[in-house]
Coordinates of C-alpha atoms in Angstrom, one line a residue:
M1 CA 0.4 19.8 28.1
K2 CA -0.3 16.7 25.7
R3 CA -1.0 14.5 28.5
E4 CA -4.2 17.3 28.6
I5 CA -5.1 16.6 25.2
R6 CA -7.9 13.5 24.4
I7 CA -6.4 11.8 21.3
I8 CA -8.8 9.6 19.6
F9 CA -7.3 7.4 16.7
M10 CA -8.8 5.8 13.5
G11 CA -7.3 2.5 12.2
T12 CA -7.3 -0.8 11.3
P13 CA -4.1 -2.5 9.7
E14 CA 0.1 -3.4 10.6
F15 CA 0.2 0.7 9.2
A16 CA -1.5 1.7 11.7
V17 CA -0.3 0.2 14.6
V18 CA 2.9 2.2 14.2
S19 CA 1.1 5.3 15.0
L20 CA -1.0 3.8 17.3
R21 CA 2.2 2.8 19.5
T22 CA 4.2 5.5 19.2
L23 CA 1.6 7.6 20.4
V24 CA 0.6 5.3 23.6
E25 CA 4.5 4.8 24.2
N26 CA 5.7 8.8 24.0
D27 CA 2.7 9.4 26.5
Y28 CA -0.3 10.9 24.3
Q29 CA -3.6 10.8 25.7
V30 CA -5.2 7.9 23.9
V31 CA -8.8 7.4 25.2
A32 CA -10.7 5.2 22.7
V33 CA -9.5 3.4 19.4
V34 CA -12.2 2.9 16.3
T35 CA -11.7 -0.4 14.0
T36 CA -13.3 -2.3 11.4
P37 CA -15.3 -4.9 12.9
D38 CA -13.8 -8.5 13.2
K39 CA -13.7 -11.3 10.7
P40 CA -14.4 -14.5 9.7
V41 CA -11.3 -16.3 8.5
G42 CA -10.2 -19.8 8.8
R43 CA -11.6 -22.6 6.0
H44 CA -14.7 -22.0 7.0
G45 CA -14.6 -18.1 8.3
S46 CA -16.0 -19.7 11.9
V47 CA -13.6 -18.0 13.4
L48 CA -13.7 -14.0 14.1
Q49 CA -10.9 -12.5 14.0
G50 CA -9.1 -8.2 15.3
S51 CA -7.6 -5.7 12.9
P52 CA -3.6 -5.6 14.3
V53 CA -4.7 -2.1 15.8
K54 CA -7.5 -3.6 17.7
E55 CA -5.2 -6.1 18.7
Y56 CA -2.3 -3.1 19.8
A57 CA -5.3 -1.4 21.3
L58 CA -6.4 -4.5 23.4
S59 CA -2.6 -5.2 24.9
M60 CA -2.7 -1.6 26.4
G61 CA -5.8 -1.8 27.2
L62 CA -7.5 0.9 25.9
P63 CA -11.2 1.2 25.0
V64 CA -13.1 -0.1 20.9
L65 CA -15.0 1.1 19.5
Q66 CA -16.0 -0.9 16.1
P67 CA -18.6 0.4 14.3
E68 CA -20.3 -1.0 11.4
R69 CA -22.0 2.0 10.2
L70 CA -19.7 5.0 11.0
K71 CA -23.5 7.9 10.3
D72 CA -25.0 5.8 13.0
E73 CA -26.1 7.9 15.7
A74 CA -25.9 5.2 18.3
F75 CA -21.7 5.3 16.8
I76 CA -20.9 9.3 17.0
E77 CA -22.9 9.8 20.4
E78 CA -20.7 7.0 21.9
L79 CA -17.6 9.0 20.3
R80 CA -19.3 12.5 21.5
A81 CA -18.7 10.9 25.2
F82 CA -14.5 10.7 24.3
K83 CA -14.8 14.3 24.3
A84 CA -11.8 14.2 22.2
D85 CA -9.6 17.2 21.6
L86 CA -8.3 15.6 18.2
Q87 CA -9.0 12.4 16.5
I88 CA -6.2 10.9 14.3
V89 CA -6.7 8.8 11.3
V90 CA -3.9 6.4 9.7
A91 CA -5.2 3.4 6.9
F92 CA -8.9 3.8 8.1
R93 CA -12.9 4.9 6.2
L94 CA -14.0 7.3 4.5
L95 CA -15.6 9.8 7.4
P96 CA -18.5 11.6 8.2
E97 CA -18.8 15.2 8.8
A98 CA -20.6 14.4 12.4
V99 CA -17.3 12.5 12.6
W100 CA -14.6 14.5 11.3
D101 CA -15.8 17.7 12.6
M102 CA -16.7 16.9 16.6
P103 CA -13.4 17.9 17.8
R104 CA -12.8 20.9 18.5
F105 CA -8.7 20.6 17.2
G106 CA -10.2 18.5 14.1
T107 CA -9.4 14.9 12.4
F108 CA -5.8 15.1 10.8
N109 CA -5.2 11.9 8.0
L110 CA -1.7 9.9 7.9
H111 CA -1.2 9.1 4.0
A112 CA 1.6 7.3 2.2
S113 CA 1.7 10.1 0.1
L114 CA 3.2 13.4 -1.1
L115 CA -0.2 15.0 -1.6
P116 CA -2.4 16.1 -3.6
Q117 CA -0.1 13.5 -6.0
Y118 CA -2.2 9.6 -5.1
R119 CA -5.2 10.9 -3.8
G120 CA -6.4 7.2 -3.3
A121 CA -6.6 4.1 -0.8
A122 CA -3.9 2.4 -2.6
P123 CA -0.8 5.2 -2.7
I124 CA 2.4 3.1 -2.1
N125 CA 1.6 0.8 -4.5
W126 CA 0.4 3.0 -7.6
A127 CA 3.8 5.1 -6.4
V128 CA 6.0 2.3 -7.9
I129 CA 3.8 0.8 -10.2
H130 CA 4.1 4.4 -11.9
G131 CA 8.6 3.9 -11.2
D132 CA 8.5 7.1 -9.4
K133 CA 12.0 8.1 -8.2
E134 CA 10.3 9.7 -4.5
T135 CA 7.3 9.5 -2.3
G136 CA 6.6 10.2 1.2
V137 CA 3.7 10.4 3.3
T138 CA 1.5 13.6 4.4
T139 CA -0.6 14.9 7.3
F140 CA -3.9 16.7 6.4
F141 CA -7.1 17.4 7.9
L142 CA -10.3 16.4 7.0
T143 CA -12.7 17.7 4.9
H144 CA -15.4 17.2 2.9
G145 CA -13.9 14.7 -0.7
I146 CA -11.2 12.0 -0.8
D147 CA -7.7 12.8 0.7
T148 CA -8.0 17.2 -0.3
G149 CA -8.5 18.5 2.8
K150 CA -5.6 21.3 3.8
I151 CA -1.2 19.5 4.5
I152 CA -0.2 20.0 8.1
L153 CA 3.2 18.3 7.4
Q154 CA 5.1 16.4 4.7
H155 CA 8.0 14.0 4.5
R156 CA 9.4 13.1 1.4
V157 CA 11.4 9.3 0.5
A158 CA 13.3 7.5 -1.6
I159 CA 12.5 5.1 -3.5
E160 CA 15.0 2.9 -4.8
D161 CA 15.6 0.8 -7.6
T162 CA 15.7 -2.0 -5.6
D163 CA 12.3 -1.3 -3.9
N164 CA 9.2 -2.9 -4.3
A165 CA 5.6 -2.3 -2.5
G166 CA 6.7 -3.8 0.4
T167 CA 9.6 -2.1 1.4
V168 CA 7.9 1.3 0.2
H169 CA 5.5 0.3 3.0
D170 CA 7.7 -0.3 5.2
R171 CA 9.4 2.9 5.7
L172 CA 7.2 4.7 5.8
M173 CA 5.4 3.4 8.1
I174 CA 7.9 4.1 10.3
T175 CA 8.3 8.1 8.8
G176 CA 5.2 8.4 8.8
A177 CA 4.8 7.8 12.8
D178 CA 7.2 9.6 14.0
L179 CA 5.5 12.5 11.0
V180 CA 1.6 12.1 13.1
L181 CA 3.4 12.7 16.9
Q182 CA 5.2 15.9 15.1
T183 CA 1.8 17.1 13.3
V184 CA -0.2 16.2 17.4
D185 CA 2.4 18.5 18.1
L186 CA 2.7 21.5 16.1
I187 CA -1.4 21.3 17.2
I188 CA -0.9 21.1 20.5
E189 CA 1.3 23.7 21.2
H190 CA -0.4 26.1 18.9
Q191 CA -3.9 25.6 19.8
G192 CA -5.0 24.0 16.8
N193 CA -3.9 27.3 15.3
I194 CA -1.4 27.0 12.9
N195 CA 0.1 27.2 9.0
T196 CA -2.1 24.8 6.4
I197 CA -1.6 24.9 3.2
P198 CA -4.3 24.2 0.7
Q199 CA -3.8 21.9 -1.8
E200 CA -4.4 23.9 -4.9
K201 CA -1.7 26.0 -4.6
L202 CA 0.5 22.8 -5.4
Y203 CA -0.8 22.9 -8.8
L204 CA -1.8 24.0 -11.9
D205 CA -3.6 22.0 -13.7
A206 CA -5.7 18.9 -11.7
S207 CA -5.5 16.8 -14.5
L208 CA -1.6 16.1 -14.0
L209 CA -2.6 15.1 -11.1
R210 CA -1.8 10.8 -10.7
P211 CA -4.6 9.1 -8.5
A212 CA -4.3 5.9 -7.1
P213 CA -7.3 3.5 -6.9
K214 CA -8.5 0.9 -4.9
L215 CA -6.9 -2.4 -7.0
F216 CA -8.2 -5.2 -8.0
K217 CA -7.2 -8.7 -9.3
D218 CA -7.8 -7.9 -12.4
T219 CA -5.9 -4.6 -12.2
C220 CA -3.4 -6.5 -10.9
R221 CA -2.7 -9.1 -14.2
I222 CA -0.2 -8.7 -16.4
D223 CA -0.4 -6.9 -20.0
W224 CA 2.7 -8.8 -22.2
H225 CA 2.2 -6.9 -25.0
Q226 CA 3.7 -3.7 -22.6
P227 CA 7.1 -2.9 -22.4
A228 CA 10.1 -4.4 -20.0
S229 CA 10.4 -2.0 -18.0
T230 CA 7.0 -1.3 -17.3
I231 CA 6.1 -4.7 -16.9
H232 CA 8.8 -5.0 -14.0
N233 CA 8.0 -1.7 -12.8
F234 CA 4.3 -2.9 -12.1
V235 CA 5.4 -6.3 -10.2
R236 CA 7.5 -5.1 -8.1
G237 CA 4.8 -2.1 -7.2
L238 CA 2.1 -5.4 -6.8
S239 CA 4.5 -7.0 -4.8
P240 CA 4.0 -8.7 -2.1
Y241 CA 0.1 -8.1 -2.3
P242 CA -1.7 -8.4 -4.1
A243 CA 0.9 -9.2 -6.6
A244 CA 0.9 -9.3 -10.2
W245 CA -0.2 -12.6 -11.9
T246 CA -0.6 -13.6 -15.5
E247 CA -2.0 -16.9 -16.5
L248 CA 0.2 -19.7 -17.4
E249 CA -1.3 -22.4 -20.2
M250 CA -0.8 -26.2 -19.0
P251 CA 0.6 -28.7 -22.1
D252 CA -3.0 -29.9 -22.2
G253 CA -5.0 -26.3 -22.3
T254 CA -6.1 -25.9 -18.9
L255 CA -4.9 -22.1 -17.5
Q256 CA -3.7 -22.4 -14.6
Q257 CA -2.5 -18.3 -12.1
M258 CA 0.7 -17.4 -11.6
K259 CA 1.6 -14.1 -9.6
I260 CA 4.5 -13.1 -10.4
Y261 CA 7.1 -11.4 -6.9
E262 CA 10.4 -10.1 -8.6
T263 CA 11.8 -9.5 -12.0
A264 CA 15.2 -8.1 -13.1
V265 CA 14.5 -6.5 -17.3
Y266 CA 16.8 -7.4 -19.7
F267 CA 17.4 -5.4 -23.3
D268 CA 19.2 -7.4 -26.2
S269 CA 21.2 -9.2 -23.5
K270 CA 21.8 -6.0 -21.3
I271 CA 21.1 -6.7 -18.0
L272 CA 19.0 -3.4 -16.9
S273 CA 18.1 -4.2 -13.1
S274 CA 18.4 -7.3 -11.7
P275 CA 19.4 -8.8 -8.0
L276 CA 21.1 -11.8 -9.2
N277 CA 24.2 -12.0 -12.5
A278 CA 22.7 -13.7 -15.3
K279 CA 23.4 -14.3 -18.2
P280 CA 20.0 -14.6 -21.0
S281 CA 21.3 -15.5 -24.4
D282 CA 21.0 -13.3 -27.9
S283 CA 18.9 -10.7 -29.2
T284 CA 17.0 -13.1 -31.7
Y285 CA 14.2 -13.2 -28.4
K286 CA 13.7 -9.5 -28.4
S287 CA 12.0 -11.0 -31.4
L288 CA 10.3 -12.9 -30.5
P289 CA 6.1 -12.7 -29.8
P290 CA 4.7 -11.0 -26.0
G291 CA 4.2 -13.8 -23.7
S292 CA 6.8 -16.6 -25.1
I293 CA 8.2 -18.6 -22.8
I294 CA 11.9 -19.1 -22.5
A295 CA 13.4 -21.2 -19.5
D296 CA 16.0 -23.9 -19.9
S297 CA 14.4 -26.0 -16.7
K298 CA 16.4 -25.4 -15.0
T299 CA 17.4 -22.0 -13.1
F300 CA 17.0 -19.2 -16.1
L301 CA 12.1 -18.4 -17.1
A302 CA 11.4 -15.0 -18.6
I303 CA 9.4 -14.1 -20.9
S304 CA 8.8 -11.8 -23.9
T305 CA 7.5 -8.1 -24.1
A306 CA 6.7 -5.8 -26.2
D307 CA 10.0 -4.5 -25.6
G308 CA 13.2 -6.9 -25.0
I309 CA 12.8 -9.8 -22.3
I310 CA 11.7 -10.1 -19.2
R311 CA 13.2 -13.0 -16.3
I312 CA 10.6 -14.0 -13.7
L313 CA 13.0 -14.4 -10.6
S314 CA 10.2 -16.0 -7.8
V315 CA 6.2 -16.7 -8.4
Q316 CA 3.7 -19.0 -6.4
M317 CA 1.1 -20.9 -8.4
S318 CA -2.8 -21.6 -7.5
G319 CA -3.0 -22.9 -4.3
K320 CA 0.9 -23.9 -3.4
K321 CA 3.7 -21.8 -2.1
R322 CA 6.2 -18.7 -3.2
L323 CA 9.6 -20.2 -4.9
P324 CA 12.7 -19.1 -5.7
I325 CA 12.5 -19.9 -9.7
S326 CA 15.4 -22.9 -9.6
T327 CA 12.8 -24.5 -6.9
F328 CA 9.9 -24.1 -9.0
L329 CA 12.0 -24.9 -12.5
N330 CA 13.0 -27.7 -10.5
G331 CA 8.9 -29.2 -9.4
F332 CA 8.6 -28.5 -12.6
K333 CA 7.8 -31.5 -14.9
T334 CA 5.1 -31.1 -17.7
G335 CA 8.1 -28.5 -19.6
L336 CA 7.6 -25.4 -20.3
Q337 CA 9.1 -24.3 -23.6
G338 CA 7.3 -23.4 -26.6
L339 CA 3.9 -22.6 -23.8
K340 CA 3.0 -19.0 -23.6
V341 CA 1.7 -16.8 -21.0
K342 CA -1.7 -15.5 -20.9

């Protein structure tokens, strides 16, 4: 039966590739793939590179559509010619109604959160930033409004204290692909007539819902006046991409951007969370102004916060490679004592 259902898949990044590959390897009939136009890469932007979804689709001989505008009539007619029964969207763009309403079984989306929480472009990052202990994946039918359609299926996934956005992303990528298959099978079994849950039935007060807006550079700047645990979650929620950052004032007065990928939190010399057996000094660090740097120029670098200190374990200076802190300090000959981050 699944070979009789014509599927169009829409997606762009590696997160979407796993779902597409799972469909193909399980013999579902993917008749076309829609992804973003190629983007210029390289120092001069002279080379065009296709999305990960495009690269996989071409390797499997699948037709690929790359519309500049999703409302373009020529694209809509091209899409209609494939006579899809079902469309699946994973990490793609906002679709116009003319597209999502086209197939007889509708269009469903895989979203990397437990909707209705974290509607938006960066659900994984924001769940980790907020220190959540649980997230998940949701499939839902597209309709008007961003990530507001009726829920088909959900699967819960734990967020461990040692996780960052990258590890949660990879876990949800695999879990999400499985949920896509379950959703397709459910739709096929019931010929589209399945029970769904309106999202408004899952909350009483919309003000309690946390959004997941797109991340911009300014969003990722660290505020050292916040509590250490808040900054720690902020760093791991943005690691490895796009990465939290701060500015380091150099001895000559210039500022250099420093991305921070991994941290450990301390309060009054007590380790709260650390992948290393570090031993910071006494609790006098708690009285330092937020943004003060504490370092031994060998293996230890910490920055004071609103309520304690936070140890820096992995950094990247602008234009340089990511380094463990010991390697960074070994090559940092200008001295860090007494400096502040901005």
